[in-house]
mmCIF file with all atom_site columns, C-alpha atoms in Angstrom:
data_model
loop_
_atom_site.group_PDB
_atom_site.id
_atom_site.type_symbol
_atom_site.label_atom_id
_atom_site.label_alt_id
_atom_site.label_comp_id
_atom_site.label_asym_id
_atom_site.label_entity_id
_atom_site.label_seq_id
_atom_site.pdbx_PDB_ins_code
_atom_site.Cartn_x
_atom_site.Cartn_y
_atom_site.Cartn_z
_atom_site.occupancy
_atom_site.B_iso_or_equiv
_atom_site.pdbx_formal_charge
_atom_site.auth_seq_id
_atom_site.auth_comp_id
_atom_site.auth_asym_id
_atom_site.auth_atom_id
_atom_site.pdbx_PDB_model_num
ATOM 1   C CA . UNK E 1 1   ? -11.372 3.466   32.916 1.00 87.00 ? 1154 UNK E CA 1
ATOM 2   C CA . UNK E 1 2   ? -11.115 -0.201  31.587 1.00 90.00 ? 1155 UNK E CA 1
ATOM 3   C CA . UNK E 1 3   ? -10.273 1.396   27.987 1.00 88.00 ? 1156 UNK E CA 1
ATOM 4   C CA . UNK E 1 4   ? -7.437  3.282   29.191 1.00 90.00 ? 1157 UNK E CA 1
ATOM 5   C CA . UNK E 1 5   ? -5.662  0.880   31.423 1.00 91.00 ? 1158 UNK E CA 1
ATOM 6   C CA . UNK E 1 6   ? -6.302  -1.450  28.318 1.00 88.00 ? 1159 UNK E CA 1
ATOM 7   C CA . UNK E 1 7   ? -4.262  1.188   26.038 1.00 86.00 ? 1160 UNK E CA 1
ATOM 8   C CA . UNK E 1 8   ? -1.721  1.735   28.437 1.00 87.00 ? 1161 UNK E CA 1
ATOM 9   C CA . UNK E 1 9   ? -0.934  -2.093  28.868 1.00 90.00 ? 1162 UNK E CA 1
ATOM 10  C CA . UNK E 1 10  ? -0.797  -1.890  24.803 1.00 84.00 ? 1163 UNK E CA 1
ATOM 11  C CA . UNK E 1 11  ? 1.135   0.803   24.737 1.00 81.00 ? 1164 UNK E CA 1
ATOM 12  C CA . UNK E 1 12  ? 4.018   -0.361  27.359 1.00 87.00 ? 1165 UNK E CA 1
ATOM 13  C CA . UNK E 1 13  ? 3.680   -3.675  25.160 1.00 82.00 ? 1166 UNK E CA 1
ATOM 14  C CA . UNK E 1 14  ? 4.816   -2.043  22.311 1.00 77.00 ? 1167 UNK E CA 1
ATOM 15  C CA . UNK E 1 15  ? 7.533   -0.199  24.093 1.00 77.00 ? 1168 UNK E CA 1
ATOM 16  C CA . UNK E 1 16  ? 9.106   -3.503  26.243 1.00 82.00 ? 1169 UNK E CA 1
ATOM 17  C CA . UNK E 1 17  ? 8.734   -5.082  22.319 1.00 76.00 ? 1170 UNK E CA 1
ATOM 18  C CA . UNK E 1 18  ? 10.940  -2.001  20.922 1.00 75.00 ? 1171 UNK E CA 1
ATOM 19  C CA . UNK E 1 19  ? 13.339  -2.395  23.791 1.00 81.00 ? 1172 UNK E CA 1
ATOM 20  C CA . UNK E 1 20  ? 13.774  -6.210  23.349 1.00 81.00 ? 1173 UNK E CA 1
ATOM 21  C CA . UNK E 1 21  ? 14.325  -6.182  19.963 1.00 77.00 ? 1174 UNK E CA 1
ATOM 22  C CA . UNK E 1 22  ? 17.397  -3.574  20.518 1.00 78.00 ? 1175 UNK E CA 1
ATOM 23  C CA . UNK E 1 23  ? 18.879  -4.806  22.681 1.00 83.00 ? 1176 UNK E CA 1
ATOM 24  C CA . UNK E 1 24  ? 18.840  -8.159  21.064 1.00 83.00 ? 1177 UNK E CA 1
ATOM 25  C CA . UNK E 1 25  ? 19.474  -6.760  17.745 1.00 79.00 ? 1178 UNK E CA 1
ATOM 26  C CA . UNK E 1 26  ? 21.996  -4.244  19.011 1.00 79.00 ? 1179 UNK E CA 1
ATOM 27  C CA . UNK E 1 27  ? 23.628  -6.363  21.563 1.00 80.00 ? 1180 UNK E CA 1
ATOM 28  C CA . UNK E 1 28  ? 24.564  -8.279  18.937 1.00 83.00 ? 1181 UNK E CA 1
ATOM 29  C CA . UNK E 1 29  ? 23.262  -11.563 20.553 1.00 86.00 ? 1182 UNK E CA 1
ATOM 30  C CA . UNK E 1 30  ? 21.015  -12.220 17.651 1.00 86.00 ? 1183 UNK E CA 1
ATOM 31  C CA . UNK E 1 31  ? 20.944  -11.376 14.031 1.00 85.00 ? 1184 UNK E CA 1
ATOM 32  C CA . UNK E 1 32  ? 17.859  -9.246  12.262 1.00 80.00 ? 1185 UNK E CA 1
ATOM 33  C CA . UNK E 1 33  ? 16.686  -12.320 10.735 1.00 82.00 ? 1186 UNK E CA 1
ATOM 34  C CA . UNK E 1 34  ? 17.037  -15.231 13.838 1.00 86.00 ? 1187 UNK E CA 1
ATOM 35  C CA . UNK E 1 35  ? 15.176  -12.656 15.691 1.00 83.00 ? 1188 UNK E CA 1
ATOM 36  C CA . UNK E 1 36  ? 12.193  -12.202 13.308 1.00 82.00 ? 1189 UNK E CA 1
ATOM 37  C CA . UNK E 1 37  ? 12.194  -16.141 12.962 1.00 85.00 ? 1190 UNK E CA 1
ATOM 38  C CA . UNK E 1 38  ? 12.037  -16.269 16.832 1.00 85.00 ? 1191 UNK E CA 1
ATOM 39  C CA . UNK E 1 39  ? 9.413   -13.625 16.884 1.00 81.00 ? 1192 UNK E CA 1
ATOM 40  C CA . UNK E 1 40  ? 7.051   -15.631 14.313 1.00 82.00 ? 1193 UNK E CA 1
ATOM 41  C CA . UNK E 1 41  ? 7.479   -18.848 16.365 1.00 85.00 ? 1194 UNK E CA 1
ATOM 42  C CA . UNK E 1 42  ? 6.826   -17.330 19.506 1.00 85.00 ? 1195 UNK E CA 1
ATOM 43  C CA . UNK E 1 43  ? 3.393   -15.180 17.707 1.00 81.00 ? 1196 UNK E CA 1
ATOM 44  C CA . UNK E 1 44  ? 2.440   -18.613 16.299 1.00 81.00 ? 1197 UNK E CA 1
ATOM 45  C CA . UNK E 1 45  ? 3.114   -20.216 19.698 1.00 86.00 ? 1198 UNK E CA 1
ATOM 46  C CA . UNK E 1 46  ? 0.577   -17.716 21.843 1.00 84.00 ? 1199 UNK E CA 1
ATOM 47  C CA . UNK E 1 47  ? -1.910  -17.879 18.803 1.00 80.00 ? 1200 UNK E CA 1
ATOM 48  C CA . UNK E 1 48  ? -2.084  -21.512 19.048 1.00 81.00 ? 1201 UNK E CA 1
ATOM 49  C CA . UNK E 1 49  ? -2.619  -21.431 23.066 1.00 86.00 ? 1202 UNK E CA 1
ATOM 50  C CA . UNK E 1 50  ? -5.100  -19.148 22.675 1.00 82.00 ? 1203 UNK E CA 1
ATOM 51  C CA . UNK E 1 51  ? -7.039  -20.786 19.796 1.00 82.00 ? 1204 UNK E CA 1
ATOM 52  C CA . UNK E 1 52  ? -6.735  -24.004 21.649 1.00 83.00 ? 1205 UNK E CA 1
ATOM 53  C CA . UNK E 1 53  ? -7.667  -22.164 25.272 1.00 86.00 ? 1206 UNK E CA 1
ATOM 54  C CA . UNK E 1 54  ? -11.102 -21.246 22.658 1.00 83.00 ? 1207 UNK E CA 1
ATOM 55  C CA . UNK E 1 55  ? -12.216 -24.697 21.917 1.00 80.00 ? 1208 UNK E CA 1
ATOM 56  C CA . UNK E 1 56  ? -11.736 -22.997 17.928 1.00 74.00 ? 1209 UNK E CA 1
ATOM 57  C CA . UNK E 1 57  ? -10.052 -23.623 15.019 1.00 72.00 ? 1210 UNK E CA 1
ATOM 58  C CA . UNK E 1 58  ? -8.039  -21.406 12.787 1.00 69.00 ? 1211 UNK E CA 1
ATOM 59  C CA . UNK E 1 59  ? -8.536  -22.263 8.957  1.00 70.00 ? 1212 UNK E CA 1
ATOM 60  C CA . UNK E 1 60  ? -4.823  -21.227 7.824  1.00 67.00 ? 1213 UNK E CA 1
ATOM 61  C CA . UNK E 1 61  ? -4.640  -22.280 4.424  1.00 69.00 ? 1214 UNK E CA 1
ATOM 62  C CA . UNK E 1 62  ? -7.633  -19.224 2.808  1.00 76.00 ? 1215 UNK E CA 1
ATOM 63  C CA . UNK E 1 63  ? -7.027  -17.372 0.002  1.00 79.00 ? 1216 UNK E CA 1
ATOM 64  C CA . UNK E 1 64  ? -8.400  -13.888 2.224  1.00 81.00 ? 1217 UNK E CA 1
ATOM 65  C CA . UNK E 1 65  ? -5.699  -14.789 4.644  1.00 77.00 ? 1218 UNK E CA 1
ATOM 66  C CA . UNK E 1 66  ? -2.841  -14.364 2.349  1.00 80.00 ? 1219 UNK E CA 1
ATOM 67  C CA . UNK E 1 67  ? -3.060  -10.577 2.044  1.00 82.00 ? 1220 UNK E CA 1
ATOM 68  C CA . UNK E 1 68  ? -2.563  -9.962  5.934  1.00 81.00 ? 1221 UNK E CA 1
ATOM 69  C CA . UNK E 1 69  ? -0.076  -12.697 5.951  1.00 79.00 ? 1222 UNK E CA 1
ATOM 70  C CA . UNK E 1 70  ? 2.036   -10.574 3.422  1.00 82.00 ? 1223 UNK E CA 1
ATOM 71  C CA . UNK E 1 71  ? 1.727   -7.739  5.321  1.00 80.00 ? 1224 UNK E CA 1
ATOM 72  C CA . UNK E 1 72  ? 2.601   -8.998  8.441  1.00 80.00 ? 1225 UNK E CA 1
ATOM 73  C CA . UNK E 1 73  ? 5.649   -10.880 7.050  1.00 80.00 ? 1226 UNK E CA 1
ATOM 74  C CA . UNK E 1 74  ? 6.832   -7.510  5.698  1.00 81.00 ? 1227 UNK E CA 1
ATOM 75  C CA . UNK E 1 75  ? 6.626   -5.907  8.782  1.00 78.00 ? 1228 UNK E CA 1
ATOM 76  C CA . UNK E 1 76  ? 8.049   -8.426  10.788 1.00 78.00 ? 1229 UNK E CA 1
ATOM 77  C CA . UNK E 1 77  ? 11.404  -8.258  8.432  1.00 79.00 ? 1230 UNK E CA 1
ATOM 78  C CA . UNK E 1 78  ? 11.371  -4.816  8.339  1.00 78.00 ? 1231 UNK E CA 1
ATOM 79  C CA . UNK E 1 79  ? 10.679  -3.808  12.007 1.00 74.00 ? 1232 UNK E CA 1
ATOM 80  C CA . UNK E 1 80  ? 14.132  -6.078  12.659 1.00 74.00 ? 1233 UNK E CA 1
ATOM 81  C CA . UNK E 1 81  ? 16.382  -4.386  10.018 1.00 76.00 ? 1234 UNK E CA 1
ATOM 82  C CA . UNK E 1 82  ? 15.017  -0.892  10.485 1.00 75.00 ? 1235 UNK E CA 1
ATOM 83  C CA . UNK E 1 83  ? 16.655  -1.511  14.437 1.00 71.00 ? 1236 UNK E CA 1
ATOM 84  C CA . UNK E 1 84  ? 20.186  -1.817  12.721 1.00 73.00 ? 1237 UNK E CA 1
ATOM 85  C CA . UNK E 1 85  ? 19.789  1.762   11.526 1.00 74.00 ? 1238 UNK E CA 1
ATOM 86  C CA . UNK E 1 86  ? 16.991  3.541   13.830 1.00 74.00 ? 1239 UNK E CA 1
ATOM 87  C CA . UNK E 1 87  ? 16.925  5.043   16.530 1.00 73.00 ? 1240 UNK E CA 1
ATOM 88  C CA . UNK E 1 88  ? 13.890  3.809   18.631 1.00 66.00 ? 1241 UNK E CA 1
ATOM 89  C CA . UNK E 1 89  ? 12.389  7.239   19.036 1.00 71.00 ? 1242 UNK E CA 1
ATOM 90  C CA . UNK E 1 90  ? 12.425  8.214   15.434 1.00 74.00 ? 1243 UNK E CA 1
ATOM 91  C CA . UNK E 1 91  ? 11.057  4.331   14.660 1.00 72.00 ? 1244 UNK E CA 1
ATOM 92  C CA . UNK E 1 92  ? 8.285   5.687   16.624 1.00 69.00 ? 1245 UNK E CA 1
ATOM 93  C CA . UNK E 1 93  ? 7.399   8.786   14.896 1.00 71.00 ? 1246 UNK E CA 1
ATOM 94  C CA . UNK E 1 94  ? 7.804   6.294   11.456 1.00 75.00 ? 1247 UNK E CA 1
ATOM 95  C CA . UNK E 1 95  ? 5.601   4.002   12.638 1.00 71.00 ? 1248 UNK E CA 1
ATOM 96  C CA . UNK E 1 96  ? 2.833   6.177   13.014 1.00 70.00 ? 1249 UNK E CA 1
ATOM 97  C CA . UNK E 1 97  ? 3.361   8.879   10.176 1.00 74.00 ? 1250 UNK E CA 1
ATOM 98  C CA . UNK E 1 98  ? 3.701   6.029   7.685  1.00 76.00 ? 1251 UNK E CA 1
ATOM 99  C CA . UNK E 1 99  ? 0.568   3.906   9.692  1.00 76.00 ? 1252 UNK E CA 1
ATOM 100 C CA . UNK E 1 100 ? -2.026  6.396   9.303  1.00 75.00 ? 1253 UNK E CA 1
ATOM 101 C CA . UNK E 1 101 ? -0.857  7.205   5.276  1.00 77.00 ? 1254 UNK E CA 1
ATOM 102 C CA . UNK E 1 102 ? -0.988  3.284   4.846  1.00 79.00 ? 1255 UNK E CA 1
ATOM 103 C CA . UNK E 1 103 ? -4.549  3.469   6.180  1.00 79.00 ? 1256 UNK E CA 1
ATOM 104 C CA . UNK E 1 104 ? -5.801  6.444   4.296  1.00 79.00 ? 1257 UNK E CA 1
ATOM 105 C CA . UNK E 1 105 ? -4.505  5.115   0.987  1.00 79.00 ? 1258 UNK E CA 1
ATOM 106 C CA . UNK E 1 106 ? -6.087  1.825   1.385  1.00 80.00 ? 1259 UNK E CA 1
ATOM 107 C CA . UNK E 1 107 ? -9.503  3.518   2.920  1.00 82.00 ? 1260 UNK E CA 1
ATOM 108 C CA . UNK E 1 108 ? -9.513  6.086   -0.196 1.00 80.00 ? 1261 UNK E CA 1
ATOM 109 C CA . UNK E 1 109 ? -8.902  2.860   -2.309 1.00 85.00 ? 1262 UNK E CA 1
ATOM 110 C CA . UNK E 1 110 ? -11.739 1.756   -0.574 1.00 86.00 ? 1263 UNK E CA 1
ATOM 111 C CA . UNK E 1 111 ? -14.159 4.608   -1.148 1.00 88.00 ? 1264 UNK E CA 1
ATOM 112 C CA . UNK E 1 112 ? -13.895 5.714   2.650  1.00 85.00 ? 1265 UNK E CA 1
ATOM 113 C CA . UNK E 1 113 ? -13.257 9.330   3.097  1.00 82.00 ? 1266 UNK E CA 1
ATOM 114 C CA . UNK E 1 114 ? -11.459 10.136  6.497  1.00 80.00 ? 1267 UNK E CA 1
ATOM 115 C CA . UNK E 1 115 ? -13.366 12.032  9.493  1.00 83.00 ? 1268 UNK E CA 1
ATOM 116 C CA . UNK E 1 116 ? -11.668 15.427  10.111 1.00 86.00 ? 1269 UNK E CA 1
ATOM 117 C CA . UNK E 1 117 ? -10.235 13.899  13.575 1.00 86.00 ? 1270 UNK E CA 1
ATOM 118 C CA . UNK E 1 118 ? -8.787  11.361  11.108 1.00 80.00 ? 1271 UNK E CA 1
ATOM 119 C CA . UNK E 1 119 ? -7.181  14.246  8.988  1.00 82.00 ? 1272 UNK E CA 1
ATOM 120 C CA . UNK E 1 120 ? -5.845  16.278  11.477 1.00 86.00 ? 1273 UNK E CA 1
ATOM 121 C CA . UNK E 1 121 ? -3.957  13.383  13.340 1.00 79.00 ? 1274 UNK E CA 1
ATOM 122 C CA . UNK E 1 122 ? -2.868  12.494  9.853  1.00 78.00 ? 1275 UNK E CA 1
ATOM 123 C CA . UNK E 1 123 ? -1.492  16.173  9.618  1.00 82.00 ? 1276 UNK E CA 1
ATOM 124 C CA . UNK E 1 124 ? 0.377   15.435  12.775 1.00 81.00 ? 1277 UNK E CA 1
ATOM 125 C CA . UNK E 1 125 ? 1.723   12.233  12.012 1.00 74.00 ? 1278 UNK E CA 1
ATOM 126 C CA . UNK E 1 126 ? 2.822   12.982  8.669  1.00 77.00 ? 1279 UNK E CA 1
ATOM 127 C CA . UNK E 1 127 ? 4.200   16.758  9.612  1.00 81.00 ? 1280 UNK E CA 1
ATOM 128 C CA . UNK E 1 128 ? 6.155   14.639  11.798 1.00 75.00 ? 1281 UNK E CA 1
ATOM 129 C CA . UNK E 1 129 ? 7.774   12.166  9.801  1.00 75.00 ? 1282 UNK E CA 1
ATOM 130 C CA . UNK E 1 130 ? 8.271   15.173  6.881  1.00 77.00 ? 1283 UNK E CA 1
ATOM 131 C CA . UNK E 1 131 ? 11.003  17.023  10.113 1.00 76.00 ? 1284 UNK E CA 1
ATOM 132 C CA . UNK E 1 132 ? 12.610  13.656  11.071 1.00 73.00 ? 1285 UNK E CA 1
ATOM 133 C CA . UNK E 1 133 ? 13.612  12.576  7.361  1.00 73.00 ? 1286 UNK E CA 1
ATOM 134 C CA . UNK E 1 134 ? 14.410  16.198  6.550  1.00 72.00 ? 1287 UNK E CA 1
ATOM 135 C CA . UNK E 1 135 ? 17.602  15.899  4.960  1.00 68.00 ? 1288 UNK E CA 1
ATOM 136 C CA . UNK E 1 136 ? 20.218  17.846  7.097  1.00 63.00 ? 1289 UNK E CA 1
ATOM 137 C CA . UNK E 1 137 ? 21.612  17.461  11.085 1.00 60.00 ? 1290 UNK E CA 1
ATOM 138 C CA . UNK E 1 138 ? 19.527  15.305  12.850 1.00 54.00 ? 1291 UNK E CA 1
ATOM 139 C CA . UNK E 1 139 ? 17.623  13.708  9.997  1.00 52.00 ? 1292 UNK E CA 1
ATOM 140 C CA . UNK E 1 140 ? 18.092  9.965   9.081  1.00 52.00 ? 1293 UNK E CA 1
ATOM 141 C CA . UNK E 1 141 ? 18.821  8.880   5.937  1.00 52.00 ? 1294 UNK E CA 1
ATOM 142 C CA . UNK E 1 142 ? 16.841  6.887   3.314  1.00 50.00 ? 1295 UNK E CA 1
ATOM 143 C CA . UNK E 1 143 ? 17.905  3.027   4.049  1.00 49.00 ? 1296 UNK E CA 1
ATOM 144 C CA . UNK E 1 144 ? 16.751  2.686   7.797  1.00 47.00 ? 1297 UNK E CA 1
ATOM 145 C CA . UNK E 1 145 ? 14.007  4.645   7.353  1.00 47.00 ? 1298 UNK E CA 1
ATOM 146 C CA . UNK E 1 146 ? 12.647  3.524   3.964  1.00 52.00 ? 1299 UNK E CA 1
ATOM 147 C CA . UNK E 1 147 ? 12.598  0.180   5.126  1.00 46.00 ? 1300 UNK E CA 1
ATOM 148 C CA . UNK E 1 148 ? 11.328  0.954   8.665  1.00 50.00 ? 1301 UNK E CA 1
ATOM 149 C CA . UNK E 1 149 ? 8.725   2.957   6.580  1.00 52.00 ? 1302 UNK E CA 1
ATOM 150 C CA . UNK E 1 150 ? 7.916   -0.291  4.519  1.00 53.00 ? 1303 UNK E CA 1
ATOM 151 C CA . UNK E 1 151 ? 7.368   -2.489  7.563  1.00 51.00 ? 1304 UNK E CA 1
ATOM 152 C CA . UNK E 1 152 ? 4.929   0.563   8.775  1.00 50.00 ? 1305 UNK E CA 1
ATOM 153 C CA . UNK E 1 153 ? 3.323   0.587   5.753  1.00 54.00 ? 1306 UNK E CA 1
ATOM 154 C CA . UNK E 1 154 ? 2.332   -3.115  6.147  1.00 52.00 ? 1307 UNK E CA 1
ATOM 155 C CA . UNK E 1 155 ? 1.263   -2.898  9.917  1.00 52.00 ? 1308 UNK E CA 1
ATOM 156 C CA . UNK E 1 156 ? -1.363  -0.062  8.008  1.00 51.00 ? 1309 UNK E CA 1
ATOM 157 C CA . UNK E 1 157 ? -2.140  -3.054  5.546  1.00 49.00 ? 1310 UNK E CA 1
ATOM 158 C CA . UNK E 1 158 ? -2.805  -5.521  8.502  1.00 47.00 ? 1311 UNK E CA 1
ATOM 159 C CA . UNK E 1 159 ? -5.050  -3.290  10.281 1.00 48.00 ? 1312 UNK E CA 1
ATOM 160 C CA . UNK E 1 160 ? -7.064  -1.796  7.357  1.00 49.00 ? 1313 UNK E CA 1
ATOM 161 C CA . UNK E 1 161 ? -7.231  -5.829  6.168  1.00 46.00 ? 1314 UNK E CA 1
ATOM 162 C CA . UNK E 1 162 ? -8.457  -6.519  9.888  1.00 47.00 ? 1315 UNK E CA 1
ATOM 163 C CA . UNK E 1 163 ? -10.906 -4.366  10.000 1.00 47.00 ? 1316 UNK E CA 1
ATOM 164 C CA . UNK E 1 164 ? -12.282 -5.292  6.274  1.00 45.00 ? 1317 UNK E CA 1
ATOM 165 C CA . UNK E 1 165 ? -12.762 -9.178  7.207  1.00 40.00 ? 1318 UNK E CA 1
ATOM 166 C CA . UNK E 1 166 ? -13.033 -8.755  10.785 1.00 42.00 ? 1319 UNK E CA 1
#
């Protein structure tokens, strides 16, 4: 029971986080790139409370650290400017047709073959995506999603690079 209540407070994260950023972004109270500079301060913020709320410390400046920085910096850019051209639901199916072919590419690069779970919500994801950029009436064309599919691509980098270092 604690799992699920756990995924849907995640899940209705990500969705209040999808509806702020449009109707900041589309509202036009804030531009793509004030509101992925608020965004970082306000990550950095909570990171530091909680780090401090640990008694820890965060070593920042490591050379491991630098890949999921990347990653998360490309993300963070792209999730904003992706909202200038996407519609939210179609964001959605990006995120997790391009997430799951992030993660498989950098498993495989990895020498870790996917489970056939693993494959067939791969099939799903990606069969997905394939219909909603079909070119054609009701498809989307290449800008917003190529670089929604870029920021996807790098929250698959984060969490592969997660679960590699821990």
């Amino acid at each position: 029971m604690r799992l699920i209540v756990l995924t849907c407070l995640t899940m209705m994260a990500f969705a209040s986080n999808s509806i702020l950023t449009r109707l900041a972004i589309d509202g036009g109270h804030i531009d793509a790139s004030r509101f992925t500079l608020v965004r970082v301060a306000a990550g950095a913020s909570v990171l530091a409370l909680l780090i401090a709320l640990r008694g820890g410390g965060l070593p920042l400046l490591r050379r491991d650290r630098l890949p999921g920085a990347i990653s998360l910096a490309v993300y963070m850019v792209g999730f904003s400017l992706a909202y200038l051209t996407l519609d939210a639901g179609l964001g959605a199916l990006i995120l997790f047709g391009v997430v799951q072919i992030a993660m498989f590419a950098h498993g495989a690069l990895k020498g870790n073959a996917p489970t056939g779970r693993q494959m067939t919500g791969a099939g799903i994801a990606f069969g997905g995506l394939f219909l909603a950029l079909w070119p054609g009436p009701g498809g989307c064309g290449p800008g917003g999603s190529g670089v929604d599919g870029a920021c996807r691509a790098g929250v698959g980098c984060i969490h592969d690079h997660r679960q590699a270092f821990g």
